[in-house]
PDB file of C-alpha atoms in Angstrom:
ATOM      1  CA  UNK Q  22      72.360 185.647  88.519  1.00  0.00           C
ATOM      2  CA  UNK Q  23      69.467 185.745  90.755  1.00  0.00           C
ATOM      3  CA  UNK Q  24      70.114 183.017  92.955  1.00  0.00           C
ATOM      4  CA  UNK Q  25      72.828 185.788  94.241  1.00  0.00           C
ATOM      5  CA  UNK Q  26      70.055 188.104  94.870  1.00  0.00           C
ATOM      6  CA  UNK Q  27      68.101 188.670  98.510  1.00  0.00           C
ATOM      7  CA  UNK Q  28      64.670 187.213  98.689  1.00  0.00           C
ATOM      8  CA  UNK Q  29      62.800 190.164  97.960  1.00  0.00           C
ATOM      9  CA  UNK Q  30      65.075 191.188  95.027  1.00  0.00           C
ATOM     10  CA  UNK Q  31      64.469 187.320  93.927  1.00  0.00           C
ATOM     11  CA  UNK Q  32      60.775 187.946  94.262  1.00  0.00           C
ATOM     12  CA  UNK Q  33      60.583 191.589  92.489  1.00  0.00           C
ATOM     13  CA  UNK Q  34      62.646 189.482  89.584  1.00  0.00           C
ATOM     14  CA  UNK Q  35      60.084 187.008  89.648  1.00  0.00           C
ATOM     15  CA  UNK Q  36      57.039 189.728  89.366  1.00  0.00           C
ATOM     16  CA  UNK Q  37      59.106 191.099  86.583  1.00  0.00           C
ATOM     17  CA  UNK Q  38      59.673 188.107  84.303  1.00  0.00           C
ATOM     18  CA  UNK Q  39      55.735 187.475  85.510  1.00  0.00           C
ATOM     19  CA  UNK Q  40      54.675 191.106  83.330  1.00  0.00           C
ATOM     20  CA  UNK Q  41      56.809 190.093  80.723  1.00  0.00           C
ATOM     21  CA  UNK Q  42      55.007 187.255  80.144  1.00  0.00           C
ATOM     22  CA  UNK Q  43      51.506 188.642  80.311  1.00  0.00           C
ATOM     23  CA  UNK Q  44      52.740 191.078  77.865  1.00  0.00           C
ATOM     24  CA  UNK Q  45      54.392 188.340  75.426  1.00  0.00           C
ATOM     25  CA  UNK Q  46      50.932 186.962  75.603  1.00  0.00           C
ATOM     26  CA  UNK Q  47      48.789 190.114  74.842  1.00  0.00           C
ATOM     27  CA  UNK Q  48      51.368 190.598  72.117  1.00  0.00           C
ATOM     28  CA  UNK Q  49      51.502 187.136  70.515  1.00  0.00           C
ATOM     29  CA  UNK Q  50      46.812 187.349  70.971  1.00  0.00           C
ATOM     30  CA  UNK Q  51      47.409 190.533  68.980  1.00  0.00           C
ATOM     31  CA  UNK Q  52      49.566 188.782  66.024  1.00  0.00           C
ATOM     32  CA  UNK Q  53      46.712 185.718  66.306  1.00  0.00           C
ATOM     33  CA  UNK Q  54      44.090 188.009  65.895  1.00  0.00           C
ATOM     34  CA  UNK Q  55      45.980 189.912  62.580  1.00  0.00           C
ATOM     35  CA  UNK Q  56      46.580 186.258  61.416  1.00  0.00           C
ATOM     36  CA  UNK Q  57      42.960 185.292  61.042  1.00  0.00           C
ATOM     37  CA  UNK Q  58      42.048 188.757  59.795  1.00  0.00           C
ATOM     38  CA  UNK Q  59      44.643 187.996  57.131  1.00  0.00           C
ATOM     39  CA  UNK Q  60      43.256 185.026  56.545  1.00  0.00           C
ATOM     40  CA  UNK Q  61      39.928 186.067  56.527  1.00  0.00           C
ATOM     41  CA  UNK Q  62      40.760 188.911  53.638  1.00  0.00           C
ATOM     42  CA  UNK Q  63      42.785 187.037  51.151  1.00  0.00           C
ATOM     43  CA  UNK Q  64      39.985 184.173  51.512  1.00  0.00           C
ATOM     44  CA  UNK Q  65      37.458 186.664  50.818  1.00  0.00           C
ATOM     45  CA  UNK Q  66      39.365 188.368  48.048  1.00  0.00           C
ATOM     46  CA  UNK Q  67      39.924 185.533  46.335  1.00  0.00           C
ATOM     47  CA  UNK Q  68      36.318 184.439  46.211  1.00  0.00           C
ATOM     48  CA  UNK Q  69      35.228 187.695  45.176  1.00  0.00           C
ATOM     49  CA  UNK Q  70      38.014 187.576  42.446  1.00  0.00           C
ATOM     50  CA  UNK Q  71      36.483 183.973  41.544  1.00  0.00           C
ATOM     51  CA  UNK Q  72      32.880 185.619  41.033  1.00  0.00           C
ATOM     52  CA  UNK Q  73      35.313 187.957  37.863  1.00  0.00           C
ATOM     53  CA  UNK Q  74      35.069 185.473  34.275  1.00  0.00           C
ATOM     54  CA  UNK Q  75      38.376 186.972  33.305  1.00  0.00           C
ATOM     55  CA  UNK Q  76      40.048 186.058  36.465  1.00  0.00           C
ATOM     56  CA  UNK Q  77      40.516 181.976  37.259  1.00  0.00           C
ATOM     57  CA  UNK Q  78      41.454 181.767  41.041  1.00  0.00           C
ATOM     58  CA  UNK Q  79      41.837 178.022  42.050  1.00  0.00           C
ATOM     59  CA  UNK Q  80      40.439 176.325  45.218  1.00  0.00           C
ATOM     60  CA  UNK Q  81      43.749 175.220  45.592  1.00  0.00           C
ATOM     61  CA  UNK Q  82      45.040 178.851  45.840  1.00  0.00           C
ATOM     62  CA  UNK Q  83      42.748 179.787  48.905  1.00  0.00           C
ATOM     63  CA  UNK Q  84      43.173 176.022  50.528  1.00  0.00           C
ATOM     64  CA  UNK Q  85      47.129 177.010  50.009  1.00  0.00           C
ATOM     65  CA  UNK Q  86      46.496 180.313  51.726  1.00  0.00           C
ATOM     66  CA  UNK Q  87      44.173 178.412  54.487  1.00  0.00           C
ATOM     67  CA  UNK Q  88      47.052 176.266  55.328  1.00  0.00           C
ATOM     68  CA  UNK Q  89      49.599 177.974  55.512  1.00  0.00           C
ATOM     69  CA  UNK Q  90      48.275 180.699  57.915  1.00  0.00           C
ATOM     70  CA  UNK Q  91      47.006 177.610  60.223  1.00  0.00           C
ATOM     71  CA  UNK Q  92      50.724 176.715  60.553  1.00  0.00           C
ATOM     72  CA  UNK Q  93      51.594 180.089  60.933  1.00  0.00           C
ATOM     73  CA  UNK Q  94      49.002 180.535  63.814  1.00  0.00           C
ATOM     74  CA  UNK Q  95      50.013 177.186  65.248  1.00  0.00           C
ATOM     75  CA  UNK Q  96      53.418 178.155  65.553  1.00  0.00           C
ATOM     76  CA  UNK Q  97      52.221 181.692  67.150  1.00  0.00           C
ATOM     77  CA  UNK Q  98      49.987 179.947  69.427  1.00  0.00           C
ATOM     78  CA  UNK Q  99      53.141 177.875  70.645  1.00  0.00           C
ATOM     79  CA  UNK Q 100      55.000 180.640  71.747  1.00  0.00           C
ATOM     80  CA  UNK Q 101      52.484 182.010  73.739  1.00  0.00           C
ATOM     81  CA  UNK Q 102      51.994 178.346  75.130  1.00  0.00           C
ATOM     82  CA  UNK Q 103      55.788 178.980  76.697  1.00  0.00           C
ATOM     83  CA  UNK Q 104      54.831 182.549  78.402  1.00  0.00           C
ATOM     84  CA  UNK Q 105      51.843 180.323  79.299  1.00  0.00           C
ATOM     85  CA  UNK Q 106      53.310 177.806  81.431  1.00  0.00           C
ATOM     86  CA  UNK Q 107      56.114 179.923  82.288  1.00  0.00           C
ATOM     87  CA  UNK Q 108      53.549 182.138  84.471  1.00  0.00           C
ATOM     88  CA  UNK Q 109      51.819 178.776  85.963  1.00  0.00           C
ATOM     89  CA  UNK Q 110      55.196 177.340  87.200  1.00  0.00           C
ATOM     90  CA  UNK Q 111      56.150 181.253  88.404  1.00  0.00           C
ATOM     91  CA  UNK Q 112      52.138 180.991  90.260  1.00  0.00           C
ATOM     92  CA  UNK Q 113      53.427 177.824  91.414  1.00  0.00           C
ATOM     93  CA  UNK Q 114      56.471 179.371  92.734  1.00  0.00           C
ATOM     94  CA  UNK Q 115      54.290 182.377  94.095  1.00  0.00           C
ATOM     95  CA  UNK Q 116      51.633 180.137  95.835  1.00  0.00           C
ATOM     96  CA  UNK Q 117      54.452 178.253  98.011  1.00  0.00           C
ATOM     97  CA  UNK Q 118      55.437 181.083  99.145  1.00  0.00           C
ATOM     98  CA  UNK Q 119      54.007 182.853 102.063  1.00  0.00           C
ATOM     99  CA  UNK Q 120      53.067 186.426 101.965  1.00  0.00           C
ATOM    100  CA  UNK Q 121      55.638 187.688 105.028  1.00  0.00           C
ATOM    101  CA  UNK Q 122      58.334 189.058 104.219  1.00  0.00           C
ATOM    102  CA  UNK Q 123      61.349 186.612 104.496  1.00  0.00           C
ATOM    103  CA  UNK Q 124      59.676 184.739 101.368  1.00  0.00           C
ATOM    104  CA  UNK Q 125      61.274 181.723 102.525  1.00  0.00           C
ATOM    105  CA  UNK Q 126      60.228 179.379  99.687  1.00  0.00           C
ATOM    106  CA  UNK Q 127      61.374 181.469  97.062  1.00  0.00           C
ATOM    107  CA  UNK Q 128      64.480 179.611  96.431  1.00  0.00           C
ATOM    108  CA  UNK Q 129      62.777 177.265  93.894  1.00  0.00           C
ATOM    109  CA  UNK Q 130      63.155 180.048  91.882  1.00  0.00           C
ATOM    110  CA  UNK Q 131      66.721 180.155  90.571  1.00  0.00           C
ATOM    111  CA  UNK Q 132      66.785 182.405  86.831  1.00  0.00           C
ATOM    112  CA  UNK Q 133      64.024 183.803  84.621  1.00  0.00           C
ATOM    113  CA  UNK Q 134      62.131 180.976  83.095  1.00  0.00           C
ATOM    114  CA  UNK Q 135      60.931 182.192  79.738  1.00  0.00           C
ATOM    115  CA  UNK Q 136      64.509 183.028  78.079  1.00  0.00           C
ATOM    116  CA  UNK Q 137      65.703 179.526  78.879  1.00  0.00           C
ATOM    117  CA  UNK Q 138      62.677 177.960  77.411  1.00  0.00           C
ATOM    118  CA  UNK Q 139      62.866 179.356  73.883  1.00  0.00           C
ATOM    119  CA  UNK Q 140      66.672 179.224  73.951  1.00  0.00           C
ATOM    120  CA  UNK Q 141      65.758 175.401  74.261  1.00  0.00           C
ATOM    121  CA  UNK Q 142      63.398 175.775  72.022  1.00  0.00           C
ATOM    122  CA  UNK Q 143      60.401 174.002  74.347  1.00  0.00           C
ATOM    123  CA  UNK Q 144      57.790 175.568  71.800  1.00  0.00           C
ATOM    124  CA  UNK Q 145      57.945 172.822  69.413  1.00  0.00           C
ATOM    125  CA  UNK Q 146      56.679 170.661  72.511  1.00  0.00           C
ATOM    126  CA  UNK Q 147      53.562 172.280  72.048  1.00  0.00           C
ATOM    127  CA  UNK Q 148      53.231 172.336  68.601  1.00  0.00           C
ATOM    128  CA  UNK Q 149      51.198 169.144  68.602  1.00  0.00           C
ATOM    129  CA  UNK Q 150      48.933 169.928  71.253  1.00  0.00           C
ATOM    130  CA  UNK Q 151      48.029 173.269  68.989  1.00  0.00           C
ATOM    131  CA  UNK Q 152      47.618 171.253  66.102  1.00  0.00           C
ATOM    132  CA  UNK Q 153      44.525 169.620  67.682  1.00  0.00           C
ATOM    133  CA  UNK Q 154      43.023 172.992  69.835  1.00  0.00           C
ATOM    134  CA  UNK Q 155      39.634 173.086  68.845  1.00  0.00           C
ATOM    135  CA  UNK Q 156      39.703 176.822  68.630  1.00  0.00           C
ATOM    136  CA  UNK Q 157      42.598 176.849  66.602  1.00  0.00           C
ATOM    137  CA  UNK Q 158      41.558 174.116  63.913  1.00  0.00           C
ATOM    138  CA  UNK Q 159      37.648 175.203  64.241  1.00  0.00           C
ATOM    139  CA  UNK Q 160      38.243 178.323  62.675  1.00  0.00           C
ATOM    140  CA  UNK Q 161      40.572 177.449  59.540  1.00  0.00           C
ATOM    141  CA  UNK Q 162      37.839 174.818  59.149  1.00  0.00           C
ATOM    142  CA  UNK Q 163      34.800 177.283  59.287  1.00  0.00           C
ATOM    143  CA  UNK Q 164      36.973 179.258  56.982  1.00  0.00           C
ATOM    144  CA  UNK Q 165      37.117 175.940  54.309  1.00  0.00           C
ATOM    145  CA  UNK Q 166      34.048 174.871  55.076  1.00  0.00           C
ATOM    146  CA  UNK Q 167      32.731 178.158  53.518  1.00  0.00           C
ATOM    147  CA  UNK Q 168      35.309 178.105  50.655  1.00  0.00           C
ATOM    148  CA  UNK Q 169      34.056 174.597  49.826  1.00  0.00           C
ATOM    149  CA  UNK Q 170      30.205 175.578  50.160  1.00  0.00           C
ATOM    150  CA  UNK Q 171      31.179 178.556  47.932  1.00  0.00           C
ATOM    151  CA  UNK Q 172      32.297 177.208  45.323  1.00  0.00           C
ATOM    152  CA  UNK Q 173      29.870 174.226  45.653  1.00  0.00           C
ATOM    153  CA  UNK Q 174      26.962 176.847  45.547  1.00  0.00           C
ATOM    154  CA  UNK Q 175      28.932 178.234  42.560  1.00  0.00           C
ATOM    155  CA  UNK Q 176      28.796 174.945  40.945  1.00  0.00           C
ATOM    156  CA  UNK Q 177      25.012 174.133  41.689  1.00  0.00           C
ATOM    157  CA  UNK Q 178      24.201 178.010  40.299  1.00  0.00           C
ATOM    158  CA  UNK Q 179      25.698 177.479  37.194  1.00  0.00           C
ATOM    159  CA  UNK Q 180      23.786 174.367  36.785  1.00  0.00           C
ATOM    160  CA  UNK Q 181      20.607 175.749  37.503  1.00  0.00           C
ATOM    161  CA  UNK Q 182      20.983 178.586  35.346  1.00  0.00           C
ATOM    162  CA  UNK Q 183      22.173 176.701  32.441  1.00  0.00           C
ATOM    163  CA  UNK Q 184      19.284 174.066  33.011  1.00  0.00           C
ATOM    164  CA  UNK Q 185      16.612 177.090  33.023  1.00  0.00           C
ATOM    165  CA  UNK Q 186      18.085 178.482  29.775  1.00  0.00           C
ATOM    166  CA  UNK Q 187      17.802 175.490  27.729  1.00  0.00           C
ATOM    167  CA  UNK Q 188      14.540 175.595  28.792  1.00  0.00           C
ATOM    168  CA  UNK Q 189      13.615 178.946  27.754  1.00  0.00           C
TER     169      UNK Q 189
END
């Protein structure tokens, strides 16, 4: 238990958990990233598999696949939000406490943070809050927005070239 600890063992502890969680963070920007990539390829796919006669792929199918790797994100986005506030409250803890070396206002701190948080599950506190990020909603709506225009266009084509060849 680290409230058994010294103060500078308390504060190495503290530094520790604080690497952890810029490392749960670069991990968890890395899974975003192959999320939208995803997201990006099986959207693409599936239009160019749209453009084939003998294959039918419905809008439904890519808003399906838009959807559910929004949630997906959302959910990833959450967990980082915990290693996020986790390393404010351990800045907090930090910025109380004076740079000598008796760190005398380290006692706030009493266990790692982070582990407690998801064993309480606190990401789905934050799961709301992602819902409504722009820069997580923007995206999956650029990426519709595009589907939609697609097949629009697709639409509008087909009417245009069936218009010109009744006229011919």
């Amino acid at each position: 238990m680290v409230m058994l600890l010294s103060d500078e063992q308390r504060f190495q502890v503290m530094m520790e958990e604080w690497r952890q969680c810029e490392s749960g963070i670069r991990g968890l920007d890395a899974i975003t990233f192959k999320i939208r990539a995803w997201v990006v390829t099986l959207v693409a796919g599936s239009i160019i598999a749209a453009t084939r006669p003998d294959f039918d792929v419905s809008i439904w199918i890519i808003f399906g696949f838009i959807l559910t790797f929004y949630f997906i994100d959302t959910m990833v986005n959450s967990y980082k939000d915990v290693f996020i506030i986790t390393m404010q409250e351990i800045s907090e803890i930090i910025g109380r406490t004076p740079l000598s070396e008796s760190h005398s206002n380290i006692n706030g701190y009493k266990r790692p943070l982070y582990p407690e948080k998801f064993k309480n599950k606190d990401y789905y506190k934050y799961l709301k809050t992602n819902f409504l990020r722009f820069d997580n909603w923007c995206f999956y709506l650029f990426i519709l927005i595009t589907v939609l225009f697609y097949f629009k266009f697709a639409e509008i084509w087909c009417f245009i070239i069936s218009t010109v060849s009744q006229i011919w």
